[in-house]
mmCIF file of C-alpha atoms in Angstrom:
data_model
loop_
_atom_site.group_PDB
_atom_site.id
_atom_site.type_symbol
_atom_site.label_atom_id
_atom_site.label_comp_id
_atom_site.label_asym_id
_atom_site.label_seq_id
_atom_site.Cartn_x
_atom_site.Cartn_y
_atom_site.Cartn_z
ATOM 1 C CA MET A 381 -4.190 -1.019 28.638
ATOM 2 C CA SER A 382 -8.181 -1.041 28.881
ATOM 3 C CA GLU A 383 -9.636 -4.447 28.858
ATOM 4 C CA ASN A 384 -10.585 -4.594 25.063
ATOM 5 C CA ARG A 385 -6.993 -5.626 24.240
ATOM 6 C CA GLU A 386 -6.988 -8.238 26.369
ATOM 7 C CA ALA A 387 -10.666 -9.508 25.616
ATOM 8 C CA GLY A 388 -10.189 -8.791 21.782
ATOM 9 C CA VAL A 389 -12.498 -7.653 18.703
ATOM 10 C CA ASP A 390 -15.181 -9.527 17.909
ATOM 11 C CA GLY A 391 -15.930 -10.004 14.474
ATOM 12 C CA VAL A 392 -12.396 -9.050 13.519
ATOM 13 C CA PRO A 393 -10.637 -12.275 10.909
ATOM 14 C CA GLY A 394 -7.749 -13.828 12.480
ATOM 15 C CA GLY A 395 -8.952 -12.562 16.182
ATOM 16 C CA ASP A 396 -7.200 -15.098 18.307
ATOM 17 C CA PHE A 397 -3.754 -15.157 16.461
ATOM 18 C CA PHE A 398 -3.698 -11.771 16.838
ATOM 19 C CA ASP A 399 -4.721 -12.155 20.510
ATOM 20 C CA LYS A 400 -1.836 -14.342 21.043
ATOM 21 C CA TYR A 401 0.446 -12.556 19.331
ATOM 22 C CA GLY A 402 -1.079 -8.931 19.982
ATOM 23 C CA LEU A 403 2.030 -7.147 22.070
ATOM 24 C CA ALA A 404 4.459 -8.456 19.155
ATOM 25 C CA PHE A 405 1.973 -7.040 16.401
ATOM 26 C CA VAL A 406 1.800 -3.887 18.877
ATOM 27 C CA MET A 407 5.738 -3.540 18.207
ATOM 28 C CA VAL A 408 5.883 -5.045 14.702
ATOM 29 C CA ALA A 409 3.802 -1.836 13.843
ATOM 30 C CA SER A 410 5.544 0.861 16.231
ATOM 31 C CA TYR A 411 9.028 -0.054 14.377
ATOM 32 C CA PHE A 412 7.780 -1.500 10.648
ATOM 33 C CA GLY A 413 6.273 2.382 9.699
ATOM 34 C CA SER A 414 6.410 4.165 6.197
ATOM 35 C CA GLY A 415 10.463 5.065 8.179
ATOM 36 C CA SER A 416 11.485 1.374 7.693
ATOM 37 C CA VAL A 417 10.184 1.712 4.212
ATOM 38 C CA PHE A 418 12.534 4.471 3.228
ATOM 39 C CA ILE A 419 15.327 3.592 5.111
ATOM 40 C CA ALA A 420 15.689 -0.167 4.000
ATOM 41 C CA SER A 421 14.983 1.123 0.052
ATOM 42 C CA SER A 422 17.344 3.929 0.552
ATOM 43 C CA ALA A 423 19.728 1.727 1.766
ATOM 44 C CA GLY A 424 18.991 -0.492 -1.531
ATOM 45 C CA VAL A 425 19.550 1.760 -3.981
ATOM 46 C CA GLN A 426 22.628 3.698 -2.725
ATOM 47 C CA TYR A 427 24.807 0.822 -1.560
ATOM 48 C CA GLY A 428 23.113 -2.469 -3.130
ATOM 49 C CA TYR A 429 23.454 -5.339 -0.916
ATOM 50 C CA ALA A 430 26.218 -4.218 1.553
ATOM 51 C CA LEU A 431 23.702 -3.263 4.376
ATOM 52 C CA LEU A 432 21.985 -6.445 4.714
ATOM 53 C CA TRP A 433 24.185 -7.043 7.961
ATOM 54 C CA ALA A 434 22.987 -4.113 9.597
ATOM 55 C CA VAL A 435 19.238 -5.217 9.085
ATOM 56 C CA VAL A 436 20.371 -8.443 10.565
ATOM 57 C CA GLY A 437 22.440 -7.127 13.590
ATOM 58 C CA ALA A 438 19.813 -5.057 14.315
ATOM 59 C CA VAL A 439 17.398 -7.106 14.578
ATOM 60 C CA VAL A 440 19.333 -9.505 16.847
ATOM 61 C CA LEU A 441 20.177 -6.682 19.291
ATOM 62 C CA GLY A 442 16.641 -5.264 19.308
ATOM 63 C CA PHE A 443 15.631 -8.541 20.213
ATOM 64 C CA ILE A 444 17.791 -9.382 22.988
ATOM 65 C CA ALA A 445 17.096 -6.167 23.815
ATOM 66 C CA GLN A 446 13.239 -5.867 24.716
ATOM 67 C CA TYR A 447 13.536 -9.213 25.797
ATOM 68 C CA ILE A 448 15.669 -8.039 28.469
ATOM 69 C CA SER A 449 12.992 -4.920 29.038
ATOM 70 C CA ALA A 450 9.941 -8.256 28.942
ATOM 71 C CA ARG A 451 12.265 -9.539 31.902
ATOM 72 C CA LEU A 452 12.576 -6.228 33.931
ATOM 73 C CA GLY A 453 8.223 -5.725 34.057
ATOM 74 C CA ILE A 454 7.521 -9.566 34.408
ATOM 75 C CA PHE A 455 9.693 -9.786 37.145
ATOM 76 C CA GLY A 456 10.634 -6.240 38.421
ATOM 77 C CA LYS A 457 9.061 -2.409 37.713
ATOM 78 C CA PRO A 458 8.694 -0.730 34.166
ATOM 79 C CA LEU A 459 11.800 0.590 33.304
ATOM 80 C CA MET A 460 10.850 4.458 33.723
ATOM 81 C CA THR A 461 9.258 3.465 37.122
ATOM 82 C CA PHE A 462 13.154 2.165 38.208
ATOM 83 C CA ILE A 463 14.923 5.557 36.709
ATOM 84 C CA HIS A 464 12.434 7.472 38.806
ATOM 85 C CA GLU A 465 13.214 5.347 41.931
ATOM 86 C CA ARG A 466 17.188 5.552 41.372
ATOM 87 C CA VAL A 467 17.456 9.076 40.190
ATOM 88 C CA GLY A 468 14.145 10.934 41.684
ATOM 89 C CA THR A 469 11.804 13.128 40.112
ATOM 90 C CA PRO A 470 13.654 16.150 38.556
ATOM 91 C CA VAL A 471 16.044 13.909 36.839
ATOM 92 C CA ALA A 472 13.524 11.237 35.821
ATOM 93 C CA THR A 473 11.145 13.804 34.288
ATOM 94 C CA ALA A 474 14.239 16.111 32.407
ATOM 95 C CA LEU A 475 15.043 12.396 30.637
ATOM 96 C CA ALA A 476 11.550 11.557 29.927
ATOM 97 C CA LEU A 477 10.726 15.048 28.415
ATOM 98 C CA VAL A 478 14.495 14.402 26.193
ATOM 99 C CA LEU A 479 13.171 11.363 24.896
ATOM 100 C CA SER A 480 9.641 12.215 24.349
ATOM 101 C CA VAL A 481 10.849 14.776 21.630
ATOM 102 C CA GLY A 482 12.063 11.782 20.315
ATOM 103 C CA CYS A 483 8.904 10.308 19.646
ATOM 104 C CA ILE A 484 7.440 13.546 18.670
ATOM 105 C CA ALA A 485 10.278 13.992 15.661
ATOM 106 C CA TRP A 486 8.793 10.504 14.659
ATOM 107 C CA GLY A 487 5.249 11.591 15.108
ATOM 108 C CA LEU A 488 6.274 14.591 12.736
ATOM 109 C CA ALA A 489 7.646 12.131 10.129
ATOM 110 C CA LEU A 490 4.802 10.013 10.331
ATOM 111 C CA THR A 491 1.889 12.549 10.183
ATOM 112 C CA ALA A 492 3.962 14.044 7.034
ATOM 113 C CA ALA A 493 4.155 10.355 5.243
ATOM 114 C CA VAL A 494 0.446 9.718 5.879
ATOM 115 C CA GLY A 495 -0.222 13.231 4.422
ATOM 116 C CA GLU A 496 1.725 12.916 1.104
ATOM 117 C CA GLY A 497 0.843 9.575 0.698
ATOM 118 C CA VAL A 498 -2.759 10.395 0.510
ATOM 119 C CA SER A 499 -2.152 13.309 -1.567
ATOM 120 C CA VAL A 500 -0.289 11.274 -4.214
ATOM 121 C CA LEU A 501 -2.743 8.773 -3.736
ATOM 122 C CA LEU A 502 -5.004 11.488 -4.521
ATOM 123 C CA GLY A 503 -2.965 12.742 -8.066
ATOM 124 C CA GLY A 504 -1.951 16.011 -5.721
ATOM 125 C CA ALA A 505 -5.789 17.723 -5.440
ATOM 126 C CA ILE A 506 -5.093 18.548 -1.761
ATOM 127 C CA GLN A 507 -1.413 18.990 -0.678
ATOM 128 C CA TRP A 508 -0.190 16.901 1.890
ATOM 129 C CA GLN A 509 0.389 19.676 4.666
ATOM 130 C CA PRO A 510 -3.495 19.902 5.756
ATOM 131 C CA ILE A 511 -3.462 15.809 5.495
ATOM 132 C CA ALA A 512 -1.025 15.878 7.379
ATOM 133 C CA VAL A 513 -2.976 18.062 10.499
ATOM 134 C CA ALA A 514 -5.508 15.812 10.257
ATOM 135 C CA CYS A 515 -4.055 12.802 10.615
ATOM 136 C CA GLY A 516 -2.924 13.590 13.878
ATOM 137 C CA VAL A 517 -6.854 14.497 14.715
ATOM 138 C CA LEU A 518 -7.439 11.237 13.581
ATOM 139 C CA ALA A 519 -4.761 9.460 15.420
ATOM 140 C CA ILE A 520 -6.230 11.275 18.403
ATOM 141 C CA VAL A 521 -9.746 10.013 18.012
ATOM 142 C CA VAL A 522 -8.407 6.437 17.578
ATOM 143 C CA GLY A 523 -5.731 6.161 20.185
ATOM 144 C CA ILE A 524 -8.069 7.546 22.521
ATOM 145 C CA LEU A 525 -11.646 5.891 21.621
ATOM 146 C CA GLY A 526 -10.793 1.963 19.943
ATOM 147 C CA TYR A 527 -7.617 1.882 18.474
ATOM 148 C CA ASP A 528 -7.815 -2.493 18.846
ATOM 149 C CA ALA A 529 -10.255 -2.960 15.801
ATOM 150 C CA VAL A 530 -8.433 -0.169 13.741
ATOM 151 C CA GLU A 531 -5.095 -1.610 14.796
ATOM 152 C CA LYS A 532 -5.650 -5.428 13.805
ATOM 153 C CA VAL A 533 -7.709 -4.047 10.370
ATOM 154 C CA MET A 534 -4.415 -1.873 9.275
ATOM 155 C CA ILE A 535 -1.535 -4.449 10.330
ATOM 156 C CA THR A 536 -3.605 -6.855 7.419
ATOM 157 C CA MET A 537 -3.610 -4.616 5.065
ATOM 158 C CA MET A 538 -0.216 -3.541 5.513
ATOM 159 C CA PHE A 539 0.895 -7.186 5.656
ATOM 160 C CA GLY A 540 -0.066 -6.985 1.827
ATOM 161 C CA LEU A 541 2.240 -4.612 0.809
ATOM 162 C CA LEU A 542 4.816 -6.423 2.939
ATOM 163 C CA ILE A 543 4.227 -9.890 1.363
ATOM 164 C CA ALA A 544 4.247 -7.752 -2.086
ATOM 165 C CA TYR A 545 8.332 -7.001 -1.275
ATOM 166 C CA VAL A 546 8.942 -10.560 -0.600
ATOM 167 C CA VAL A 547 7.834 -11.747 -3.768
ATOM 168 C CA VAL A 548 9.977 -9.179 -5.507
ATOM 169 C CA ALA A 549 12.547 -9.915 -3.239
ATOM 170 C CA VAL A 550 12.759 -13.884 -4.880
ATOM 171 C CA GLY A 551 11.802 -13.122 -8.094
ATOM 172 C CA SER A 552 13.548 -10.290 -8.896
ATOM 173 C CA GLY A 553 16.809 -12.417 -9.900
ATOM 174 C CA PRO A 554 19.435 -10.488 -7.360
ATOM 175 C CA SER A 555 22.974 -11.338 -7.010
ATOM 176 C CA ILE A 556 23.216 -14.676 -5.097
ATOM 177 C CA GLY A 557 26.606 -13.764 -4.255
ATOM 178 C CA GLY A 558 26.029 -10.060 -4.040
ATOM 179 C CA VAL A 559 23.479 -10.789 -1.497
ATOM 180 C CA ALA A 560 25.933 -13.052 0.272
ATOM 181 C CA GLY A 561 28.583 -10.742 0.960
ATOM 182 C CA GLY A 562 25.613 -8.305 1.994
ATOM 183 C CA PHE A 563 25.929 -9.994 5.710
ATOM 184 C CA VAL A 564 29.677 -9.546 5.856
ATOM 185 C CA PRO A 565 30.085 -6.263 7.999
ATOM 186 C CA GLY A 566 31.194 -3.424 6.263
ATOM 187 C CA ILE A 567 30.981 0.275 5.754
ATOM 188 C CA PRO A 568 30.898 1.551 1.930
ATOM 189 C CA ASP A 569 31.590 4.748 3.129
ATOM 190 C CA ILE A 570 30.852 7.408 5.672
ATOM 191 C CA GLY A 571 27.359 8.568 4.707
ATOM 192 C CA ALA A 572 26.398 4.648 5.133
ATOM 193 C CA LEU A 573 26.886 5.488 9.019
ATOM 194 C CA THR A 574 23.573 7.712 8.998
ATOM 195 C CA LEU A 575 21.448 4.891 7.009
ATOM 196 C CA VAL A 576 23.087 2.286 9.683
ATOM 197 C CA ALA A 577 22.124 4.698 12.579
ATOM 198 C CA SER A 578 18.797 4.559 10.678
ATOM 199 C CA ILE A 579 18.552 1.034 10.582
ATOM 200 C CA LEU A 580 19.266 0.567 14.035
ATOM 201 C CA GLY A 581 17.120 3.375 14.826
ATOM 202 C CA THR A 582 14.016 2.223 13.054
ATOM 203 C CA THR A 583 14.565 -1.823 14.065
ATOM 204 C CA ALA A 584 15.749 -2.006 17.571
ATOM 205 C CA LEU A 585 13.137 0.927 18.537
ATOM 206 C CA TRP A 586 13.959 2.583 22.185
ATOM 207 C CA PRO A 587 10.212 3.798 22.693
ATOM 208 C CA ASN A 588 9.424 -0.216 22.321
ATOM 209 C CA PHE A 589 12.127 -1.344 25.249
ATOM 210 C CA PHE A 590 9.949 1.068 27.179
ATOM 211 C CA LEU A 591 6.676 -0.249 26.499
ATOM 212 C CA GLU A 592 7.094 -3.910 26.542
ATOM 213 C CA SER A 593 8.201 -2.910 30.068
ATOM 214 C CA ILE A 594 5.037 -1.877 31.081
ATOM 215 C CA LEU A 595 2.741 -3.974 28.698
ATOM 216 C CA VAL A 596 3.829 -7.267 29.580
ATOM 217 C CA ARG A 597 1.822 -7.556 32.625
ATOM 218 C CA GLU A 598 -1.204 -6.336 31.096
ATOM 219 C CA LYS A 599 -0.913 -9.520 29.242
ATOM 220 C CA GLY A 600 -0.721 -11.467 32.273
ATOM 221 C CA TRP A 601 2.937 -11.895 32.285
ATOM 222 C CA THR A 602 3.998 -12.158 35.631
ATOM 223 C CA ASP A 603 6.494 -14.975 36.440
ATOM 224 C CA GLU A 604 9.017 -17.304 35.247
ATOM 225 C CA PHE A 605 5.870 -19.490 33.750
ATOM 226 C CA ALA A 606 4.992 -16.774 30.733
ATOM 227 C CA ILE A 607 8.975 -16.471 29.786
ATOM 228 C CA PRO A 608 8.288 -18.927 27.127
ATOM 229 C CA THR A 609 4.857 -17.405 25.504
ATOM 230 C CA MET A 610 7.282 -13.858 25.965
ATOM 231 C CA ARG A 611 9.848 -15.082 24.052
ATOM 232 C CA LEU A 612 7.937 -16.569 21.149
ATOM 233 C CA ASP A 613 5.878 -13.143 21.165
ATOM 234 C CA LEU A 614 8.650 -11.162 20.495
ATOM 235 C CA GLY A 615 10.625 -13.725 18.273
ATOM 236 C CA VAL A 616 7.438 -13.872 15.640
ATOM 237 C CA GLY A 617 7.554 -9.808 15.703
ATOM 238 C CA TYR A 618 10.909 -9.256 14.964
ATOM 239 C CA ALA A 619 11.470 -12.638 12.247
ATOM 240 C CA ILE A 620 8.768 -10.833 10.323
ATOM 241 C CA GLY A 621 10.016 -7.365 10.571
ATOM 242 C CA GLY A 622 13.394 -8.902 9.589
ATOM 243 C CA VAL A 623 12.874 -10.635 6.981
ATOM 244 C CA VAL A 624 9.940 -7.999 5.359
ATOM 245 C CA THR A 625 12.991 -4.977 5.694
ATOM 246 C CA MET A 626 15.777 -7.463 4.223
ATOM 247 C CA ALA A 627 13.282 -8.228 1.289
ATOM 248 C CA ILE A 628 12.722 -4.309 0.963
ATOM 249 C CA VAL A 629 16.563 -4.180 0.891
ATOM 250 C CA ILE A 630 17.056 -6.534 -1.557
ATOM 251 C CA ALA A 631 14.073 -5.336 -3.904
ATOM 252 C CA THR A 632 15.302 -2.047 -4.228
ATOM 253 C CA ALA A 633 18.731 -2.944 -4.866
ATOM 254 C CA ALA A 634 17.936 -6.007 -7.828
ATOM 255 C CA VAL A 635 15.580 -3.535 -9.703
ATOM 256 C CA LEU A 636 15.955 0.374 -8.777
ATOM 257 C CA ARG A 637 19.701 0.483 -8.208
ATOM 258 C CA PRO A 638 20.355 -1.345 -12.140
ATOM 259 C CA ALA A 639 18.082 1.272 -13.325
ATOM 260 C CA GLY A 640 20.466 4.429 -12.531
ATOM 261 C CA ILE A 641 17.937 4.949 -9.432
ATOM 262 C CA THR A 642 20.840 5.301 -6.745
ATOM 263 C CA GLU A 643 18.388 8.065 -3.744
ATOM 264 C CA ILE A 644 14.985 7.851 -2.784
ATOM 265 C CA ALA A 645 14.102 10.955 -4.633
ATOM 266 C CA THR A 646 10.636 11.121 -4.072
ATOM 267 C CA PHE A 647 7.740 9.711 -2.362
ATOM 268 C CA ILE A 648 6.774 7.140 -4.942
ATOM 269 C CA THR A 649 10.152 6.147 -6.030
ATOM 270 C CA PRO A 650 10.005 2.630 -3.562
ATOM 271 C CA GLY A 651 7.164 1.713 -5.042
ATOM 272 C CA ARG A 652 8.800 1.538 -8.300
ATOM 273 C CA ALA A 653 10.403 -1.911 -7.247
ATOM 274 C CA LEU A 654 7.045 -3.037 -7.222
ATOM 275 C CA ALA A 655 5.489 -1.889 -10.307
ATOM 276 C CA ASP A 656 8.014 -3.011 -12.326
ATOM 277 C CA VAL A 657 8.012 -6.337 -11.703
ATOM 278 C CA LEU A 658 4.264 -6.669 -10.058
ATOM 279 C CA GLY A 659 2.242 -3.939 -12.166
ATOM 280 C CA ASP A 660 0.833 -0.555 -12.213
ATOM 281 C CA TRP A 661 -1.434 -1.896 -9.715
ATOM 282 C CA ALA A 662 1.478 -2.526 -6.793
ATOM 283 C CA LEU A 663 2.595 1.252 -6.696
ATOM 284 C CA VAL A 664 -1.348 1.433 -5.167
ATOM 285 C CA LEU A 665 -0.363 -0.943 -3.357
ATOM 286 C CA PHE A 666 2.410 0.521 -1.586
ATOM 287 C CA LEU A 667 0.851 4.053 -1.283
ATOM 288 C CA VAL A 668 -2.233 2.342 0.529
ATOM 289 C CA GLY A 669 0.744 0.202 2.362
ATOM 290 C CA ALA A 670 2.807 3.139 3.412
ATOM 291 C CA ILE A 671 -0.506 5.105 4.299
ATOM 292 C CA VAL A 672 -1.833 2.984 6.293
ATOM 293 C CA ALA A 673 2.039 1.574 7.960
ATOM 294 C CA ALA A 674 2.509 5.341 8.836
ATOM 295 C CA PHE A 675 -0.435 6.083 10.725
ATOM 296 C CA ASN A 676 -0.059 2.251 12.501
ATOM 297 C CA SER A 677 2.938 3.311 13.960
ATOM 298 C CA ILE A 678 1.749 6.982 15.423
ATOM 299 C CA VAL A 679 -0.232 5.262 18.404
ATOM 300 C CA PRO A 680 1.982 3.055 19.835
ATOM 301 C CA ILE A 681 5.182 5.250 19.777
ATOM 302 C CA MET A 682 2.900 7.603 21.273
ATOM 303 C CA TRP A 683 2.291 6.048 23.911
ATOM 304 C CA THR A 684 5.615 6.075 25.174
ATOM 305 C CA PRO A 685 5.537 9.668 26.500
ATOM 306 C CA ALA A 686 1.855 9.101 27.860
ATOM 307 C CA TYR A 687 3.187 6.506 29.775
ATOM 308 C CA ILE A 688 6.620 7.721 30.612
ATOM 309 C CA ILE A 689 6.372 11.219 31.449
ATOM 310 C CA PRO A 690 3.750 10.280 34.468
ATOM 311 C CA GLN A 691 5.905 6.781 35.442
ATOM 312 C CA ALA A 692 8.998 9.940 35.586
ATOM 313 C CA THR A 693 6.977 12.075 38.183
ATOM 314 C CA GLY A 694 6.410 8.939 39.897
ATOM 315 C CA ARG A 695 2.564 8.203 38.856
ATOM 316 C CA ASP A 696 1.435 5.008 37.553
ATOM 317 C CA VAL A 697 -1.048 5.221 34.929
ATOM 318 C CA ASP A 698 -2.821 3.301 31.905
ATOM 319 C CA SER A 699 -4.555 4.074 29.206
ATOM 320 C CA ASP A 700 -7.855 5.085 30.665
ATOM 321 C CA ASP A 701 -6.498 7.551 33.139
ATOM 322 C CA ARG A 702 -7.101 11.391 32.147
ATOM 323 C CA LEU A 703 -3.469 12.202 33.081
ATOM 324 C CA PHE A 704 -2.166 9.157 29.838
ATOM 325 C CA ARG A 705 -5.153 10.647 27.401
ATOM 326 C CA ILE A 706 -3.575 14.519 27.917
ATOM 327 C CA VAL A 707 0.051 13.514 27.571
ATOM 328 C CA TYR A 708 -0.555 11.790 24.463
ATOM 329 C CA ILE A 709 -3.737 14.509 23.146
ATOM 330 C CA ILE A 710 -0.346 17.367 23.518
ATOM 331 C CA GLY A 711 2.863 14.828 21.753
ATOM 332 C CA ILE A 712 -0.140 13.968 18.797
ATOM 333 C CA GLY A 713 -1.018 17.510 18.731
ATOM 334 C CA VAL A 714 2.432 18.894 18.106
ATOM 335 C CA SER A 715 3.188 16.018 16.027
ATOM 336 C CA ALA A 716 0.220 16.978 13.497
ATOM 337 C CA LEU A 717 2.933 20.156 13.028
ATOM 338 C CA SER A 718 4.903 18.479 10.574
ATOM 339 C CA PRO A 719 3.914 20.938 7.721
ATOM 340 C CA LEU A 720 5.478 24.204 10.037
ATOM 341 C CA VAL A 721 8.797 21.679 11.094
ATOM 342 C CA ALA A 722 9.087 21.187 6.976
ATOM 343 C CA ALA A 723 8.895 24.775 5.751
ATOM 344 C CA PHE A 724 11.251 26.079 9.118
ATOM 345 C CA PHE A 725 13.791 23.601 8.286
ATOM 346 C CA GLY A 726 13.704 23.318 4.433
ATOM 347 C CA LEU A 727 12.782 19.641 4.677
ATOM 348 C CA SER A 728 10.788 17.305 2.423
ATOM 349 C CA VAL A 729 8.980 14.595 3.445
ATOM 350 C CA VAL A 730 11.538 11.862 2.303
ATOM 351 C CA ASP A 731 13.979 13.970 4.434
ATOM 352 C CA MET A 732 11.819 14.016 7.333
ATOM 353 C CA ILE A 733 11.027 10.000 7.253
ATOM 354 C CA VAL A 734 14.899 9.279 7.004
ATOM 355 C CA LEU A 735 16.313 11.990 9.281
ATOM 356 C CA PHE A 736 13.957 11.667 12.260
ATOM 357 C CA PRO A 737 14.630 8.260 12.748
ATOM 358 C CA ALA A 738 18.046 8.476 12.606
ATOM 359 C CA LEU A 739 17.781 11.385 15.526
ATOM 360 C CA ASN A 740 16.538 8.735 17.560
ATOM 361 C CA GLY A 741 19.505 6.082 16.806
ATOM 362 C CA VAL A 742 21.931 9.208 17.437
ATOM 363 C CA ILE A 743 20.252 10.420 21.050
ATOM 364 C CA GLY A 744 16.729 8.094 22.374
ATOM 365 C CA LEU A 745 18.988 4.876 21.685
ATOM 366 C CA PRO A 746 21.257 5.106 23.357
ATOM 367 C CA ILE A 747 20.409 6.608 26.488
ATOM 368 C CA THR A 748 17.555 3.787 26.559
ATOM 369 C CA ALA A 749 20.327 1.458 26.141
ATOM 370 C CA VAL A 750 22.523 2.321 28.940
ATOM 371 C CA CYS A 751 19.818 2.379 31.519
ATOM 372 C CA LEU A 752 18.470 -0.985 29.863
ATOM 373 C CA VAL A 753 21.353 -2.574 30.822
ATOM 374 C CA TRP A 754 21.658 -0.219 34.307
ATOM 375 C CA ALA A 755 18.104 -1.517 35.328
ATOM 376 C CA ALA A 756 18.454 -5.520 34.506
ATOM 377 C CA ASN A 757 21.668 -5.653 36.336
ATOM 378 C CA SER A 758 19.781 -4.691 39.785
ATOM 379 C CA THR A 759 19.644 -6.830 42.159
ATOM 380 C CA GLY A 760 16.991 -4.613 43.893
ATOM 381 C CA LEU A 761 14.595 -4.317 41.221
ATOM 382 C CA LEU A 762 15.231 -8.416 39.835
ATOM 383 C CA GLY A 763 16.580 -10.239 42.825
ATOM 384 C CA GLU A 764 17.766 -13.748 41.168
ATOM 385 C CA HIS A 765 16.394 -12.501 37.813
ATOM 386 C CA THR A 766 19.654 -10.207 36.878
ATOM 387 C CA ASN A 767 21.213 -10.647 33.350
ATOM 388 C CA GLY A 768 23.278 -13.055 32.966
ATOM 389 C CA PRO A 769 26.944 -13.244 31.271
ATOM 390 C CA ALA A 770 25.287 -14.188 27.882
ATOM 391 C CA LEU A 771 22.887 -11.121 28.123
ATOM 392 C CA ASN A 772 24.626 -8.684 29.382
ATOM 393 C CA ALA A 773 27.425 -9.797 26.906
ATOM 394 C CA VAL A 774 24.486 -8.477 23.977
ATOM 395 C CA GLY A 775 23.324 -5.414 26.141
ATOM 396 C CA ALA A 776 27.328 -3.950 26.136
ATOM 397 C CA VAL A 777 27.410 -5.022 22.290
ATOM 398 C CA LEU A 778 24.065 -2.621 22.444
ATOM 399 C CA VAL A 779 25.800 0.067 24.323
ATOM 400 C CA VAL A 780 28.522 0.255 22.823
ATOM 401 C CA LEU A 781 27.140 -0.035 19.149
ATOM 402 C CA SER A 782 23.976 2.420 19.463
ATOM 403 C CA VAL A 783 26.849 5.185 21.614
ATOM 404 C CA VAL A 784 29.364 4.578 19.105
ATOM 405 C CA LEU A 785 27.162 5.180 15.856
ATOM 406 C CA GLY A 786 25.418 8.345 17.271
ATOM 407 C CA VAL A 787 28.812 9.872 18.161
ATOM 408 C CA SER A 788 29.846 9.110 14.306
ATOM 409 C CA SER A 789 26.560 9.944 12.856
ATOM 410 C CA ALA A 790 25.464 12.881 15.326
ATOM 411 C CA GLN A 791 26.925 15.534 12.930
ATOM 412 C CA SER A 792 26.084 14.276 9.446
ATOM 413 C CA VAL A 793 22.495 13.839 11.017
ATOM 414 C CA ILE A 794 22.080 16.678 12.484
ATOM 415 C CA GLY A 795 23.714 18.716 9.944
ATOM 416 C CA ALA A 796 21.560 16.997 7.412
ATOM 417 C CA ILE A 797 18.480 18.156 9.783
ATOM 418 C CA THR A 798 19.215 22.169 10.046
ATOM 419 C CA GLY A 799 21.278 22.265 6.619
ATOM 420 C CA GLY A 800 17.862 21.660 4.710
ATOM 421 C CA GLY A 801 17.942 17.919 4.333
ATOM 422 C CA LEU A 802 19.728 14.643 2.720
#
């Protein structure tokens, strides 16, 4: 990353706070896009409080997996660099390309979300398709020329939406017994597996496992004395993301489900939970928040291919490297083609927002989890800092859970994508 990320951005309110927890907020921005809002809302309206346990499990697994990833970067090397050294350029490149397709799927969903959000905000004066393409162009400019200041402003705006959901979750009078019961693991029906895979895929975000192993050194975290700071950084990010995700589930379950809404049929449906409690102004807040959340996720998610594809060929890059920028521009350019993908598969914007993270939970997460645990147990890479029994136990749970969910939900997820949506 360029030096201005380390130095902070002058004149941005709370700059010291962002500098201290900057990496945590990059990760929050990448996984808490509009997809998280819609997936959590879908869980709330379809199954009430029953999938709260999945949010908690995904947060815990994501935190520990990313902690393992950070240890790779601090004591060893980035995850894709390790993979390249072990399996060689052809296999590593093939793996990086497969994973990058998952990032592009996310990018497609995010550009579509920005397009739909702006279109609704404008009262339908412009259709979402041209706005989605324009979003891709803007993401290229921002990602290359100056993400830092935009990141801080947009995260600040996004937190307005997140706080609103917490207020509604508390003030909507949810069933205490229902909420408590939601923390007991259970699958209400086979359709819930797709949402569980989506929750896991969008919370335990596999691109972050690669990015964390790369970016820790650029934060100056290079020895064991950095572990407490890194752990706090991750804890802040995942705690915020987890609380807000649960708040969205609770708010939609308490407000929308009793009103007879059992599916997220339109882009503004999740915002009705806010509007019914706080007033119509909250619907505008939802739209603006969903737009900035989606846009704010595009840049860090699309950093991942720009890093791992060169690393898979044995080349180390940073964001100032020409190859990094070329890969990033290509990835964003393809992601801006969401109107064509929607038309080809017959998908709505909401379909893409929910299903493409689920696709990453089916493919990207199991592959990355296996590679992460493999690297974390390599004495050649980490020496005496390899995983202990506790971390290996959690790593094994992540691998088994991601593989089982991937296999069990693959047919329904892929079938929904190729069959015209949910």
